[in-house]
Short mmCIF file of C-alpha atoms and ligand atoms in Angstrom, two decimals:
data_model
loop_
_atom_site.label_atom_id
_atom_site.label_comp_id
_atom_site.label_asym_id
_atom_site.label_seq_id
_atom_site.Cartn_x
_atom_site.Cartn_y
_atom_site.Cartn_z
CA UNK A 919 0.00 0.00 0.00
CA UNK A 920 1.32 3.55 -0.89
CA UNK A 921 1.49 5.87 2.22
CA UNK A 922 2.00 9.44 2.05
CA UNK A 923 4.87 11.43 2.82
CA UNK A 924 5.60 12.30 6.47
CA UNK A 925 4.54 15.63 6.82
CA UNK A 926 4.07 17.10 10.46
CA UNK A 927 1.70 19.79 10.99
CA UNK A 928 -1.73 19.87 12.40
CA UNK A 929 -4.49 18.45 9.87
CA UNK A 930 -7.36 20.36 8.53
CA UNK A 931 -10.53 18.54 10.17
CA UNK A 932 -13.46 18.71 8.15
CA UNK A 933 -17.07 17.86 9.12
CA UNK A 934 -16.90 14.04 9.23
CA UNK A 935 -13.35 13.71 9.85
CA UNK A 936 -13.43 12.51 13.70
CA UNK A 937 -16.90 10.74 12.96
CA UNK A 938 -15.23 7.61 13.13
CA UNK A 939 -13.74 8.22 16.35
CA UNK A 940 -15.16 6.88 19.97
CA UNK A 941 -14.32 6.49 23.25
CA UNK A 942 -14.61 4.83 26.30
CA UNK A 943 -13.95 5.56 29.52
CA UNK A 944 -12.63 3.45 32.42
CA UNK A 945 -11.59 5.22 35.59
CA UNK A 946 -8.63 7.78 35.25
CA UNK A 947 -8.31 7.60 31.72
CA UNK A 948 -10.40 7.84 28.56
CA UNK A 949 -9.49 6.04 25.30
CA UNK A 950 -10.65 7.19 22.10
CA UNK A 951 -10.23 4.76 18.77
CA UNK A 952 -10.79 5.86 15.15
CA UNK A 953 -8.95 6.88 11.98
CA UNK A 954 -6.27 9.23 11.22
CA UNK A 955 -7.46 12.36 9.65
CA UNK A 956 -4.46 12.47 7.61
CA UNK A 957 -3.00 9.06 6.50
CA UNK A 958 -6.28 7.33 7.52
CA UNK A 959 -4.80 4.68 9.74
CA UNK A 960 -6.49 3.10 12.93
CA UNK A 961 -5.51 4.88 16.14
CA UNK A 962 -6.05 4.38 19.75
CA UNK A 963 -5.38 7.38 22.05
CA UNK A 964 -5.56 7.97 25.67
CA UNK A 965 -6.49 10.66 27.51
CA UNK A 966 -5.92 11.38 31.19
CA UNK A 967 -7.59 14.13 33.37
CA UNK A 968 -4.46 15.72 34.36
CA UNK A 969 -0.78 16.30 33.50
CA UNK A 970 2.58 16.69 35.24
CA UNK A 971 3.88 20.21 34.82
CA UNK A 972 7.33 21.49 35.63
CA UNK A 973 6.53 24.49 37.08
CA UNK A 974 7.24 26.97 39.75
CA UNK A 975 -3.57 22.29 41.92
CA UNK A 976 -4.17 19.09 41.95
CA UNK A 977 -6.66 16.54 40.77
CA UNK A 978 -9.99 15.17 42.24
CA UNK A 979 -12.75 12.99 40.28
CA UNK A 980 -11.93 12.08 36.85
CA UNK A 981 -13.82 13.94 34.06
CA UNK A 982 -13.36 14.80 30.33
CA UNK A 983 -14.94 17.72 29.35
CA UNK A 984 -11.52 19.08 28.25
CA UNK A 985 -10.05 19.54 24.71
CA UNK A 986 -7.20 16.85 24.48
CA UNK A 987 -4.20 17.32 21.71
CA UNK A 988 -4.27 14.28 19.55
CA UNK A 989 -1.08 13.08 17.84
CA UNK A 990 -1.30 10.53 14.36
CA UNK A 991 0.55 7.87 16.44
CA UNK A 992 0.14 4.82 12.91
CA UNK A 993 3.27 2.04 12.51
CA UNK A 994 2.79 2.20 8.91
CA UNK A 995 6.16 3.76 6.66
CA UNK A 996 6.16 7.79 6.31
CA UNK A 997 8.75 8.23 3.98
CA UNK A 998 10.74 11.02 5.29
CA UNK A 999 9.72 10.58 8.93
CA UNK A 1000 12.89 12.28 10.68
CA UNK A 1001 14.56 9.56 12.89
CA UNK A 1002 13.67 11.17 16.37
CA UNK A 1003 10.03 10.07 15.60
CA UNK A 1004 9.67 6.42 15.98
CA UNK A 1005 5.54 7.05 15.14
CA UNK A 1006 2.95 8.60 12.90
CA UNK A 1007 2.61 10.41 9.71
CA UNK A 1008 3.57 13.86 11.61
CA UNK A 1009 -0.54 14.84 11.69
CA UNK A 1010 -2.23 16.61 14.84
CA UNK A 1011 -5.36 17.69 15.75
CA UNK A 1012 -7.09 19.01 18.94
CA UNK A 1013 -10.18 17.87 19.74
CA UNK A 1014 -13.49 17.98 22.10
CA UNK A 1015 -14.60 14.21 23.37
CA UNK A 1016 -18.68 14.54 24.15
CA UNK A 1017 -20.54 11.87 25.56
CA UNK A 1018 -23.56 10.75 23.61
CA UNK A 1019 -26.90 10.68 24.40
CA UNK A 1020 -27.23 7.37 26.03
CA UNK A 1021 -24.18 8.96 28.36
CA UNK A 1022 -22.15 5.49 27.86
CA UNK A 1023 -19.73 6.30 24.84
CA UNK A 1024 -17.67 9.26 23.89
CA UNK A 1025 -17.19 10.78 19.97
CA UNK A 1026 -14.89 13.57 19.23
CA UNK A 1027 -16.07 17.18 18.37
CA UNK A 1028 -14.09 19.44 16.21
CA UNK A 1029 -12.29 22.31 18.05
CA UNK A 1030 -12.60 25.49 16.51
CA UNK A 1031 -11.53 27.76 19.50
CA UNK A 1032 -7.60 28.53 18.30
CA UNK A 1033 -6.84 29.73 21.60
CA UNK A 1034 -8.12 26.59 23.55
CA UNK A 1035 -6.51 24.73 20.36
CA UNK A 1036 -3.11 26.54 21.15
CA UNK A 1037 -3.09 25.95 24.97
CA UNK A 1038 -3.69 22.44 24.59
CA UNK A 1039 -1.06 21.79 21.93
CA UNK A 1040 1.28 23.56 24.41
CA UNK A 1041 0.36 21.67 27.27
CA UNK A 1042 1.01 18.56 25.17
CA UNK A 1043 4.15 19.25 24.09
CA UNK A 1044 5.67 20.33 28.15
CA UNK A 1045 4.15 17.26 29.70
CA UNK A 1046 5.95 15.20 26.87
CA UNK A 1047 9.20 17.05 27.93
CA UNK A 1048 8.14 16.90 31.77
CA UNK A 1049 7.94 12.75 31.04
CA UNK A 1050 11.23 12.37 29.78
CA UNK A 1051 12.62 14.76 32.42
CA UNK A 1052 11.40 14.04 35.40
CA UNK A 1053 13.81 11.60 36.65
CA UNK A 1054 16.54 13.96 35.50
CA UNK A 1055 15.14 16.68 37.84
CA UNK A 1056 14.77 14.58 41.05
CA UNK A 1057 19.08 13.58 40.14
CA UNK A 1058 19.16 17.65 40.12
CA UNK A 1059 17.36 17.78 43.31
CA UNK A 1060 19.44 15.42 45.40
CA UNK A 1061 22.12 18.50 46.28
CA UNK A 1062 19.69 19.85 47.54
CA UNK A 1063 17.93 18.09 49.86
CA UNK A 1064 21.84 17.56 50.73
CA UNK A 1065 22.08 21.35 51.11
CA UNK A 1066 18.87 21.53 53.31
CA UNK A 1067 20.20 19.11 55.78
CA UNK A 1068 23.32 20.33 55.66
CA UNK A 1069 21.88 24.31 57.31
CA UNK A 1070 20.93 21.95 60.13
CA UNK A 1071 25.10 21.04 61.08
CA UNK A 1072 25.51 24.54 60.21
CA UNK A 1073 23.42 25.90 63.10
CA UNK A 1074 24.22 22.68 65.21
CA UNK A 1075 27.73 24.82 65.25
CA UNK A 1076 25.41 28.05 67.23
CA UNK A 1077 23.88 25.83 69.73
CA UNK A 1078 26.64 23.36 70.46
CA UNK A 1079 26.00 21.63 73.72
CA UNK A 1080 29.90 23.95 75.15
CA UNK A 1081 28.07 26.81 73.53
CA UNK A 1082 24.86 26.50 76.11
CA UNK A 1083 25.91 24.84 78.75
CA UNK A 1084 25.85 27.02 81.90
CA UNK A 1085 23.06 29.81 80.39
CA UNK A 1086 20.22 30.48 81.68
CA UNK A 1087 16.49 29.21 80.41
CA UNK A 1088 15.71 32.31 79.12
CA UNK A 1089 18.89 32.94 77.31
CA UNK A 1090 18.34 29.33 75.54
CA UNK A 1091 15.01 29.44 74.35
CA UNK A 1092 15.26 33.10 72.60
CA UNK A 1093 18.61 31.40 70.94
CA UNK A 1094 16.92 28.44 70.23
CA UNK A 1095 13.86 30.49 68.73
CA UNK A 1096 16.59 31.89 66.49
CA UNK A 1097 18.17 29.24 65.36
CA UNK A 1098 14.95 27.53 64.70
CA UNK A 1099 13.78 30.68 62.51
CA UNK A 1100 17.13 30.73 60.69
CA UNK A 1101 17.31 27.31 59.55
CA UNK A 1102 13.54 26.79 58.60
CA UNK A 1103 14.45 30.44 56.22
CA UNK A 1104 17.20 28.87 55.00
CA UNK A 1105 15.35 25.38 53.88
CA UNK A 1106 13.19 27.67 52.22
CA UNK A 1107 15.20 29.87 50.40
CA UNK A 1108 17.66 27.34 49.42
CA UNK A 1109 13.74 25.33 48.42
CA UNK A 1110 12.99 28.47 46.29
CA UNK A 1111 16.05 29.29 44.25
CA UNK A 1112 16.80 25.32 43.58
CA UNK A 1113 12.66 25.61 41.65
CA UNK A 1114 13.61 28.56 39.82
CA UNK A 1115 16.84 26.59 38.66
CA UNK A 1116 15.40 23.03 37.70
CA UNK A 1117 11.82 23.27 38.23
CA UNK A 1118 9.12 22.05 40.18
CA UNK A 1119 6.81 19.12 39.14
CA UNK A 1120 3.19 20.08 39.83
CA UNK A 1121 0.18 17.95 38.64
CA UNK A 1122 -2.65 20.03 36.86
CA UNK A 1123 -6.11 19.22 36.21
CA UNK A 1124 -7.22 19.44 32.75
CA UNK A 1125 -10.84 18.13 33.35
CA UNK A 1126 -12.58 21.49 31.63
CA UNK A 1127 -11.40 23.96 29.04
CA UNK A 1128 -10.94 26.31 31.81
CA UNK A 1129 -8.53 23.67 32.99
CA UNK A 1130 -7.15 23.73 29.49
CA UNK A 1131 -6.69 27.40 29.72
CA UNK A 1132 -5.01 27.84 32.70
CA UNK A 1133 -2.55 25.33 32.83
CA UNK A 1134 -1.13 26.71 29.54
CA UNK A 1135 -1.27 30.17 31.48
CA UNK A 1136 0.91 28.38 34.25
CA UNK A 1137 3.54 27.66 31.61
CA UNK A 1138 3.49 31.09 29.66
CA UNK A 1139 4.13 32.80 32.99
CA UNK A 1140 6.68 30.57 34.36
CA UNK A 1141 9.63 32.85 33.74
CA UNK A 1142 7.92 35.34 35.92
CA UNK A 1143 7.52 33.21 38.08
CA UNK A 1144 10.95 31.97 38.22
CA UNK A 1145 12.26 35.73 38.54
CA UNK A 1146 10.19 35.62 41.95
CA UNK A 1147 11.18 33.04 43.63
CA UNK A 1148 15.08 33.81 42.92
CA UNK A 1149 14.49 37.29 44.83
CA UNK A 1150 12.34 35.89 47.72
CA UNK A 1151 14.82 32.96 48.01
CA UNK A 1152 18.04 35.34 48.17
CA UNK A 1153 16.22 38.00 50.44
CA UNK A 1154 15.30 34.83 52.62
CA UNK A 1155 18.68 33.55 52.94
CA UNK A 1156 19.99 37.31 54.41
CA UNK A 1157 16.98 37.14 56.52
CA UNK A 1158 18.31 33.44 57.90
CA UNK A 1159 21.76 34.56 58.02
CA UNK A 1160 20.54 37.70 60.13
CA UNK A 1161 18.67 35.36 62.08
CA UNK A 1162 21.99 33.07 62.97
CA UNK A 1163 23.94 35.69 63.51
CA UNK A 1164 21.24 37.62 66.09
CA UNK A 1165 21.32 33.75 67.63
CA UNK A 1166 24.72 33.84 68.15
CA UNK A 1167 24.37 37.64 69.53
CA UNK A 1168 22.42 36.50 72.17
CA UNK A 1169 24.48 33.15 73.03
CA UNK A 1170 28.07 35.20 73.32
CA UNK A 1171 26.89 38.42 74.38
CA UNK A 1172 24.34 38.50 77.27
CA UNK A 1173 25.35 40.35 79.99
CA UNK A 1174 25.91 38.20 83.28
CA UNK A 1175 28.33 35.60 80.33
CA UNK A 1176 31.70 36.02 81.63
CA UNK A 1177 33.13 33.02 80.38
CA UNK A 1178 35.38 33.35 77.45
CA UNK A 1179 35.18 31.78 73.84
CA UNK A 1180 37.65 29.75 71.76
CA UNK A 1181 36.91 31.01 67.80
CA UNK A 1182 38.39 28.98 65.16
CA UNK A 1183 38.29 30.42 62.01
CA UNK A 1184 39.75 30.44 58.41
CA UNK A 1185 42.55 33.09 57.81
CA UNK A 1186 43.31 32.65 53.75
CA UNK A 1187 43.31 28.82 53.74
CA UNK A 1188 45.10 28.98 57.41
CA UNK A 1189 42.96 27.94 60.35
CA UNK A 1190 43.58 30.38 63.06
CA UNK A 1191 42.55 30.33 66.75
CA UNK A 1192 42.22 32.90 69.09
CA UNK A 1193 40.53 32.32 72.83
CA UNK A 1194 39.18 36.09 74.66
CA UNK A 1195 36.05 37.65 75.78
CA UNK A 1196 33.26 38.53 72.77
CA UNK A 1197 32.88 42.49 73.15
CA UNK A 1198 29.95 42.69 70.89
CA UNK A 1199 29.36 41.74 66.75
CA UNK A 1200 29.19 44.71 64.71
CA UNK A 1201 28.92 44.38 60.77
CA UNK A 1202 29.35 41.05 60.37
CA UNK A 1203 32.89 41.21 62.70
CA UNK A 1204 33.18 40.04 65.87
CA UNK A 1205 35.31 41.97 68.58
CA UNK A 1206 37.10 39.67 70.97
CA UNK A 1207 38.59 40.87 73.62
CA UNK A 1208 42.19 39.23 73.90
CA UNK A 1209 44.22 38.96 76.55
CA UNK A 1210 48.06 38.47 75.89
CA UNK A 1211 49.74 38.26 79.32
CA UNK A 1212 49.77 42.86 80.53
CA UNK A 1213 48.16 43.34 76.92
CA UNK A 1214 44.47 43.29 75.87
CA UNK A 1215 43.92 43.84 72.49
CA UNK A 1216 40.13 44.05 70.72
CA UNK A 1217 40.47 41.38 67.66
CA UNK A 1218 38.02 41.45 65.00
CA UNK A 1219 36.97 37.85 63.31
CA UNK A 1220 35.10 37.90 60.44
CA UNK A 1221 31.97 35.83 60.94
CA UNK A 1222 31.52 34.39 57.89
CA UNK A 1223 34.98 32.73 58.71
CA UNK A 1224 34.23 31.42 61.92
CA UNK A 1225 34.54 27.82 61.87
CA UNK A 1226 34.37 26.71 65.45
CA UNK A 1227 33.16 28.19 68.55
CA UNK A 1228 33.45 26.56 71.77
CA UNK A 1229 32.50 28.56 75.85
CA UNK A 1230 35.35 27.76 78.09
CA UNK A 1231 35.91 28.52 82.08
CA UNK A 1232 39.57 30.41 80.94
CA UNK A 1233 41.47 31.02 78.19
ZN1 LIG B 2561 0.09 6.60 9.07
ZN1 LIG B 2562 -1.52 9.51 10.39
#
């Protein structure tokens, strides 16, 4: 039998040209059978109520009452068919399934809305990328569950049982507050700017044309939405850093804490240590007071390069 030429582009449906199509419906998923518009061969398609959407709603009872984006998906030879298409004669169509009267089968309807047409051909073609990529973007995820964990150590070096032991109640639970405020900021920036990098999967109804409509809205105004979450996530993670730094604030310099600190920190690659009294922490530099047998001398240690911190009875 001669087939045509593979030609992709969407098919011009006539009156007639679904008629042979029909449908049934089992729970979750519909599947329509019929002919090819283009290259006339026999077809079965499925249709599911929702779709997987990397994005930056969810889905209840099933229900098609949705345009669905229908792709000629025939074994037969397309001469020409490029080789990154294993299927079809390169013809699409969008289409409205209606039940029929006796409420037990489905047909298709012609579309003729191009804007509903549009939406769904655009939904089809990001939850076909969204298949073959979702495994890729939990592997780009892993870091950073490993990052969000990883805040925890970070503020485990705050609230270090040397670093509490002897202060008061009070003095605890307003550092403890802090720390707890910092690290659940910094989970959630760290949550924000890795979806605005690789994308969040979201599953989106498409059980009505309004469905239709918006989910294709949720994809035109993802970089938007992407430009969001990077500034909340960075203005979060100053907030969280504020917040770990006010924690440590509190830890080294309430008033009746006499005892003296140990500070490691990093000095160019060098790890330095210097043991003295915290004066106070003023623009991201702690002052300690240092005591170097007749000499005291105010040092200032850059936070950021604080590595260690440990309360001791003397120096
Ligand atoms: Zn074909
Ligand atoms: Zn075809």
């Amino acid at each position: 039998m001669a087939t045509k030429s593979w030609k992709e582009g969407p098919v011009k449906l006539r009156a007639g040209s679904l008629a042979s199509w029909q449908g049934q419906e089992r729970p979750g998923v519909l599947t329509l059978s019929g002919k090819c518009p283009r290259c006339s061969a026999d077809l079965a398609i499925q249709i599911r109520p929702s779709t997987v959407i990397v994005t930056a709603a969810a889905s209840g009872e099933a229900a098609f009452d949705a345009v669905a984006y229908f792709q000629c998906t025939c074994e037969e030879d397309h001469a020409g068919r490029p080789e990154t298409k294993v299927k079809g004669c390169g013809a699409y169509w969008v289409a409205q399934p209606r039940k029929n009267e006796h409420n037990d089968r489905y047909h298709l309807d012609i579309s003729a809305q191009p804007e509903l047409n549009d939406a769904a051909k655009l939904i089809a073609e990001e939850s076909q990328a969204t298949g073959s990529g979702l495994r890729t973007l939990a592997e780009k995820w892993i870091p950073g569950v490993g990052a969000i964990v990883g805040i925890l150590g970070l503020a485990g070096i705050v609230v270090s049982d040397d670093s509490v032991a002897g202060l008061s109640w009070s003095v605890r639970l307003v550092a403890f507050s802090l720390v707890t405020l910092a690290v659940l900021m910094a989970a959630g920036a760290t949550i924000l700017v890795y979806r605005a990098a690789f994308g969040w999967p979201k599953e989106v109804p498409l059980r009505s044309n309004d469905d239709v409509l918006a989910a294709a809205e949720m994809i035109n105004t993802r970089t938007s939405q992407i430009a969001r979450n990077v500034r909340f996530g960075v203005g979060l993670s100053s907030a969280a850093l504020a917040a770990l730094l006010a924690a440590l604030g509190v830890l080294w310099l309430q008033p009746d804490s006499d005892r003296p600190i140990a500070v490691t920190y990093d000095d160019g690659g060098k790890e330095m240590s210097l043991c003295g009294e915290a004066a106070r922490v003023e623009d991201g530099q702690l002052q300690l007071k240092v005591t170097d047998g007749p000499r005291t001398t105010t040092e200032p240690i850059d936070m950021a390069s604080v590595t260690k911190l440990e309360q001791k009875s003397e120096c």
